[in-house]
JSON list of C-alpha atoms in Angstrom, two decimals:
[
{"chain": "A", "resi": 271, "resn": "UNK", "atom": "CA", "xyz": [110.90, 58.81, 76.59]},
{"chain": "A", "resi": 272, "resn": "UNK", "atom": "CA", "xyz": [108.68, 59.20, 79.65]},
{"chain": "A", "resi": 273, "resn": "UNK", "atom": "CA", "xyz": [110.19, 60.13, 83.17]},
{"chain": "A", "resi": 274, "resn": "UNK", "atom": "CA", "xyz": [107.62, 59.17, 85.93]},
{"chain": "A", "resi": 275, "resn": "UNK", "atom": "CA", "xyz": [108.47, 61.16, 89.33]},
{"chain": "A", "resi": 276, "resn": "UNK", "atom": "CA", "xyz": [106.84, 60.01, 92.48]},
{"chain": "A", "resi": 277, "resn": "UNK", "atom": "CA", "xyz": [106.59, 61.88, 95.33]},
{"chain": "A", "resi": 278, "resn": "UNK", "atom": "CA", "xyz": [104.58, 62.40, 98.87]},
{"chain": "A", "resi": 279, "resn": "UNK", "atom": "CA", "xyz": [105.58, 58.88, 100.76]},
{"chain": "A", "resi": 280, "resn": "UNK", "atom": "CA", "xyz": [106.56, 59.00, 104.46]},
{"chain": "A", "resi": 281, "resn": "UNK", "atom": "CA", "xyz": [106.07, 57.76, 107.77]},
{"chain": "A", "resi": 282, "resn": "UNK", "atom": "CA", "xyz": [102.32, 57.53, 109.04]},
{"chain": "A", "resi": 283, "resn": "UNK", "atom": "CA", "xyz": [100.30, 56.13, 112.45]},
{"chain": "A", "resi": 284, "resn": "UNK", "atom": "CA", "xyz": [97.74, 53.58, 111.62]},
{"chain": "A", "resi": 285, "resn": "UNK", "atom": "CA", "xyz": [94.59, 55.17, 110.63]},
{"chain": "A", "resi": 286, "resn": "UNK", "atom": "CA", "xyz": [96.57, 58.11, 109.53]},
{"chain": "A", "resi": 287, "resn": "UNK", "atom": "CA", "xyz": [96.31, 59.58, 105.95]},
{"chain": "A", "resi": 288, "resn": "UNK", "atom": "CA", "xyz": [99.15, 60.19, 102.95]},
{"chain": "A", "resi": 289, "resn": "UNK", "atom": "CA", "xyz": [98.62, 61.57, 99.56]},
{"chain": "A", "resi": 290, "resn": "UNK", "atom": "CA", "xyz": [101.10, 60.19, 96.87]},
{"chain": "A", "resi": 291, "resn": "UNK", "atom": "CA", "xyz": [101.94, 62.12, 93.46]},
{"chain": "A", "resi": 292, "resn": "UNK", "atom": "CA", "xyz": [103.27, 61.00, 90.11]},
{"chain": "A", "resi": 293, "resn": "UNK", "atom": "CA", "xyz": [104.20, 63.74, 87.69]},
{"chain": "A", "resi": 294, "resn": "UNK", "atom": "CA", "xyz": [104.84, 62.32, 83.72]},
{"chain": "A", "resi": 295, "resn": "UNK", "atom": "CA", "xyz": [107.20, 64.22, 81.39]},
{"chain": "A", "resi": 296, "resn": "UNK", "atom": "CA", "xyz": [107.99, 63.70, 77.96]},
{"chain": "A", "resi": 297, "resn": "UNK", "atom": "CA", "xyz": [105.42, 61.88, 76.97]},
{"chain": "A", "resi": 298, "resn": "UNK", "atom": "CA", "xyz": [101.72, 61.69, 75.93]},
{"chain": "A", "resi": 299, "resn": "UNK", "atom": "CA", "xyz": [100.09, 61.68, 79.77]},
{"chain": "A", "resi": 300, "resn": "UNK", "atom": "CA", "xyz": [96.64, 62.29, 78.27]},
{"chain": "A", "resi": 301, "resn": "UNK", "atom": "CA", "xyz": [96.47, 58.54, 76.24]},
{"chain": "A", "resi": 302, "resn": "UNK", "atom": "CA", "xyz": [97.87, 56.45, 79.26]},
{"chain": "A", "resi": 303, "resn": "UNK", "atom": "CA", "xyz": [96.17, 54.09, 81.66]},
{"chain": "A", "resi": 304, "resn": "UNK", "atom": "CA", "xyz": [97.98, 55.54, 84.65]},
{"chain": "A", "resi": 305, "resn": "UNK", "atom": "CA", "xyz": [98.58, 53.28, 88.08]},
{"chain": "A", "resi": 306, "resn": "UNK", "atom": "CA", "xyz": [99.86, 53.10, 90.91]},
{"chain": "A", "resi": 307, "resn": "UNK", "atom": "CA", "xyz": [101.59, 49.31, 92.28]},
{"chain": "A", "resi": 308, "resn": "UNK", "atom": "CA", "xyz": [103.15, 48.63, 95.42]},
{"chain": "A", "resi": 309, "resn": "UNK", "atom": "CA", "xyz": [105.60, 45.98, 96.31]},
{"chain": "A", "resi": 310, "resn": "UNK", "atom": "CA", "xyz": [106.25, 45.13, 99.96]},
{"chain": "A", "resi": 311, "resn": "UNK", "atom": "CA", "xyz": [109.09, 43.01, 101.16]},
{"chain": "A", "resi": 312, "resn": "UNK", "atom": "CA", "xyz": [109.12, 39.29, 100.18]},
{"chain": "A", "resi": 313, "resn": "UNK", "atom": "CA", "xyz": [105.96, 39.81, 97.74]},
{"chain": "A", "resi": 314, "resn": "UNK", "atom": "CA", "xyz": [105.05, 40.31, 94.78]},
{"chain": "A", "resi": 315, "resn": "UNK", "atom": "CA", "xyz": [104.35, 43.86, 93.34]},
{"chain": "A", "resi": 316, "resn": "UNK", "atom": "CA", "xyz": [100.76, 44.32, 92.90]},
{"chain": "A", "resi": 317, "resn": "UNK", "atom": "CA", "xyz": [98.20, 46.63, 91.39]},
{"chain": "A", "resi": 318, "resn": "UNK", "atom": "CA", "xyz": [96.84, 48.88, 94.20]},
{"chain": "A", "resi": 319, "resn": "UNK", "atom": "CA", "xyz": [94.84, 51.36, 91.45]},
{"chain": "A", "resi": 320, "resn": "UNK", "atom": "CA", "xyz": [94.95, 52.91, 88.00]},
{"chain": "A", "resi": 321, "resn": "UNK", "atom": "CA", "xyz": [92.79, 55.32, 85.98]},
{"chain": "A", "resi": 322, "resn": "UNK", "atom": "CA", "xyz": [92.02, 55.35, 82.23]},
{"chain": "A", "resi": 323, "resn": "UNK", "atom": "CA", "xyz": [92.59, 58.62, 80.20]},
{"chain": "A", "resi": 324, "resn": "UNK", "atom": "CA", "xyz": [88.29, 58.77, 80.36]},
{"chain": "A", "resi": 325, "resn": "UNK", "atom": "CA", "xyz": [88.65, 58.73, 84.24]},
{"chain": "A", "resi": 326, "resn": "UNK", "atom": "CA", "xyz": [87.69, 55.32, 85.34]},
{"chain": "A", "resi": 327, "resn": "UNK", "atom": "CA", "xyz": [89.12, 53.98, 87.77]},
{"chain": "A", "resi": 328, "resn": "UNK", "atom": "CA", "xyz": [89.94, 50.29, 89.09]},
{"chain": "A", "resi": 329, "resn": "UNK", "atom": "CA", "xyz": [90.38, 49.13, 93.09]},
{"chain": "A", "resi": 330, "resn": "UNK", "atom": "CA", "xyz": [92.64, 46.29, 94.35]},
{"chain": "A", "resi": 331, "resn": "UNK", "atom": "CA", "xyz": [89.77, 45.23, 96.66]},
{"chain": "A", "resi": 332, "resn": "UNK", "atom": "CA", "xyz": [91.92, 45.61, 99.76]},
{"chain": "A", "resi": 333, "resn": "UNK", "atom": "CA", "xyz": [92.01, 49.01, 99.36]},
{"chain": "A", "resi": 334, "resn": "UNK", "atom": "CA", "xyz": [89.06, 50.03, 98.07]},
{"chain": "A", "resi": 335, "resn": "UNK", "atom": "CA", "xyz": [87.11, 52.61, 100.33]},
{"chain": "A", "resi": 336, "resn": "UNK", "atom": "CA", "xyz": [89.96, 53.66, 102.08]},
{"chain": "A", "resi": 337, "resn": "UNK", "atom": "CA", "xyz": [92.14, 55.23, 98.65]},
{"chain": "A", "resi": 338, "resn": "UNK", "atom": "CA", "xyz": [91.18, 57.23, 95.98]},
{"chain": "A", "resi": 339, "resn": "UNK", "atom": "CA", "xyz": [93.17, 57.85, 92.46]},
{"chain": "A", "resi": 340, "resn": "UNK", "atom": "CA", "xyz": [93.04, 60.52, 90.23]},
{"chain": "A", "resi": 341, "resn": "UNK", "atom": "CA", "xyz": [94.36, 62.73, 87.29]},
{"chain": "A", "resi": 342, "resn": "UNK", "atom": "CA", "xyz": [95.45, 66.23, 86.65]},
{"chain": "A", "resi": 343, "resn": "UNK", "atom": "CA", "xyz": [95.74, 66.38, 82.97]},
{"chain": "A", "resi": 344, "resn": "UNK", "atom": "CA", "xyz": [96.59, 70.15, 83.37]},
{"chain": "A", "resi": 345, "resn": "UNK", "atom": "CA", "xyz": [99.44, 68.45, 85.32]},
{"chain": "A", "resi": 346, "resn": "UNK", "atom": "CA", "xyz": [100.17, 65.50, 83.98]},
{"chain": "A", "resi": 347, "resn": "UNK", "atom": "CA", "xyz": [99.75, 64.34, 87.42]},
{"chain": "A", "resi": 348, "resn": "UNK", "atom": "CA", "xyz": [98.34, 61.33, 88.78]},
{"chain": "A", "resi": 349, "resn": "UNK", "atom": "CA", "xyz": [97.30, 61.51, 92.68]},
{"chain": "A", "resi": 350, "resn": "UNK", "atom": "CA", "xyz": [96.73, 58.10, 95.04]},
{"chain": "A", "resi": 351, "resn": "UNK", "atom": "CA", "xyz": [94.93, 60.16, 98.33]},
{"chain": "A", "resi": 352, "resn": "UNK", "atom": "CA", "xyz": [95.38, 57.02, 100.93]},
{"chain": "A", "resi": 353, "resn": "UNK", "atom": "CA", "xyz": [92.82, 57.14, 104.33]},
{"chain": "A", "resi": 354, "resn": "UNK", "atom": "CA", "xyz": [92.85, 54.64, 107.04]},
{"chain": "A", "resi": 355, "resn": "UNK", "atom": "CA", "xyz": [96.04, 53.27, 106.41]},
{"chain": "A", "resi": 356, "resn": "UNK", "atom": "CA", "xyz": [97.22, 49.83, 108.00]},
{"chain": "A", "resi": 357, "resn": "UNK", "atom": "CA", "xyz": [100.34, 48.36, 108.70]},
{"chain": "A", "resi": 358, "resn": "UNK", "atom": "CA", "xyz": [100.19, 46.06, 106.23]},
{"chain": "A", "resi": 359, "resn": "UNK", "atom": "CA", "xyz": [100.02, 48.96, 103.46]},
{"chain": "A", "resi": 360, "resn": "UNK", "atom": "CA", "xyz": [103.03, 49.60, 104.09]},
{"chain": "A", "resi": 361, "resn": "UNK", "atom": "CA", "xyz": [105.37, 49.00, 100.66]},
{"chain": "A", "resi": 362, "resn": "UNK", "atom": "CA", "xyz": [107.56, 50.57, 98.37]},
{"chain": "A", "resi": 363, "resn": "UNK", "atom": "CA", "xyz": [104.70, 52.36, 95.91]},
{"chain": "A", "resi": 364, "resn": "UNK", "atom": "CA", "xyz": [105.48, 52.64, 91.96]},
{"chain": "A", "resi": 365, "resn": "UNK", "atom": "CA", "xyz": [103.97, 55.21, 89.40]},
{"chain": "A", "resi": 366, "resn": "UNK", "atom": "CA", "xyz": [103.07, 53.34, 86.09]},
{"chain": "A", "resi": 367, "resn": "UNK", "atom": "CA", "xyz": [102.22, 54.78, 82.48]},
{"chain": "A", "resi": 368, "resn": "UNK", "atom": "CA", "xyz": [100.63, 51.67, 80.36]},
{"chain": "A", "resi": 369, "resn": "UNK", "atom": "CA", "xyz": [99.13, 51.92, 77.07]},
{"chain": "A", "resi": 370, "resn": "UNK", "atom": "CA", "xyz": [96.42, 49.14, 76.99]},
{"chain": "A", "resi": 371, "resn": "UNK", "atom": "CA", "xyz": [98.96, 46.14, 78.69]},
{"chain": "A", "resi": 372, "resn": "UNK", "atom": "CA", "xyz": [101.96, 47.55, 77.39]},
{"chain": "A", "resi": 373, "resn": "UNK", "atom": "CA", "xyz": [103.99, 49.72, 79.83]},
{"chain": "A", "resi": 374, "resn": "UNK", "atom": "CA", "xyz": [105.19, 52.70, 78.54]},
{"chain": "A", "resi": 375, "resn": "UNK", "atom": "CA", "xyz": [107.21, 53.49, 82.04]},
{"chain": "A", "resi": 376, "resn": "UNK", "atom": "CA", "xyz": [107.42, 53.22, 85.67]},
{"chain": "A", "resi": 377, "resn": "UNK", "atom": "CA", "xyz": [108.85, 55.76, 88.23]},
{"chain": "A", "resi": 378, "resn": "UNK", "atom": "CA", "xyz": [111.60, 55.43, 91.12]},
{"chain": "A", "resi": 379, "resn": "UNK", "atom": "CA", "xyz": [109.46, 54.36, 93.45]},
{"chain": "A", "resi": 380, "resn": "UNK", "atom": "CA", "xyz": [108.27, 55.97, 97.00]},
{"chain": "A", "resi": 381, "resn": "UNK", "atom": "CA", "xyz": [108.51, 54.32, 100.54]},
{"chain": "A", "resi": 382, "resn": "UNK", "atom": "CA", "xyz": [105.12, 54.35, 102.87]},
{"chain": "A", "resi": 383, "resn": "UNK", "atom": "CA", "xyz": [105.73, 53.00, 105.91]},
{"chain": "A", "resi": 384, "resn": "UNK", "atom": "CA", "xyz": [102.88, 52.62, 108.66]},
{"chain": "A", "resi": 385, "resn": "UNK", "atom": "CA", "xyz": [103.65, 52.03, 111.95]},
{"chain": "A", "resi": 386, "resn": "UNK", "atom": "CA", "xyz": [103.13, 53.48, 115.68]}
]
């Protein structure tokens, strides 16, 4: 079974910076499509960015050019490094393993909040 632990969300300024981590256990890190997804009150939780195991990665467009995922196989650790951020990034932000569209797991979940 895979355990997906999140960690590095907090309280930031706008334009300030955050850098989330996901660390996988018990699992097969290497052959998962890993994500991250973020659900904010009253919404729906939506894709924000995942990585395949070859290293490509995939935007939500309303982030793109302000965040930047990435892997640690060494780690089994899965990074979302977060720039600029905006009120309206704020959310509750979910680690995801998939395998092609199948989840395989998601973790606890980590609050980002920005505000002044």
């Amino acid at each position: 079974q895979v355990q997906l632990v999140e960690s590095g969300g907090g309280l930031v300024q706008p334009g300030g910076s955050l850098r989330l981590s996901c660390t996988a256990s018990g699992g097969e890190f290497r052959s998962y499509i890993m994500g991250w997804y973020r659900q904010a009150p009253g919404n729906q939780r939506e894709l924000v960015a995942d990585i395949t195991r070859l290293g490509v990665e995939n935007y939500n467009s309303r982030v793109k050019g302000r965040f930047t995922i990435s892997r640690d196989g060494s780690k089994n650790t899965v990074y979302l490094q977060m720039y600029l951020l905006k009120p309206e990034d704020t959310a509750v932000y979910y680690c995801n393993a998939k395998v092609g569209t199948q989840d395989i797991s998601w973790g606890q979940g980590t609050q980002v909040t920005v505000s002044s």
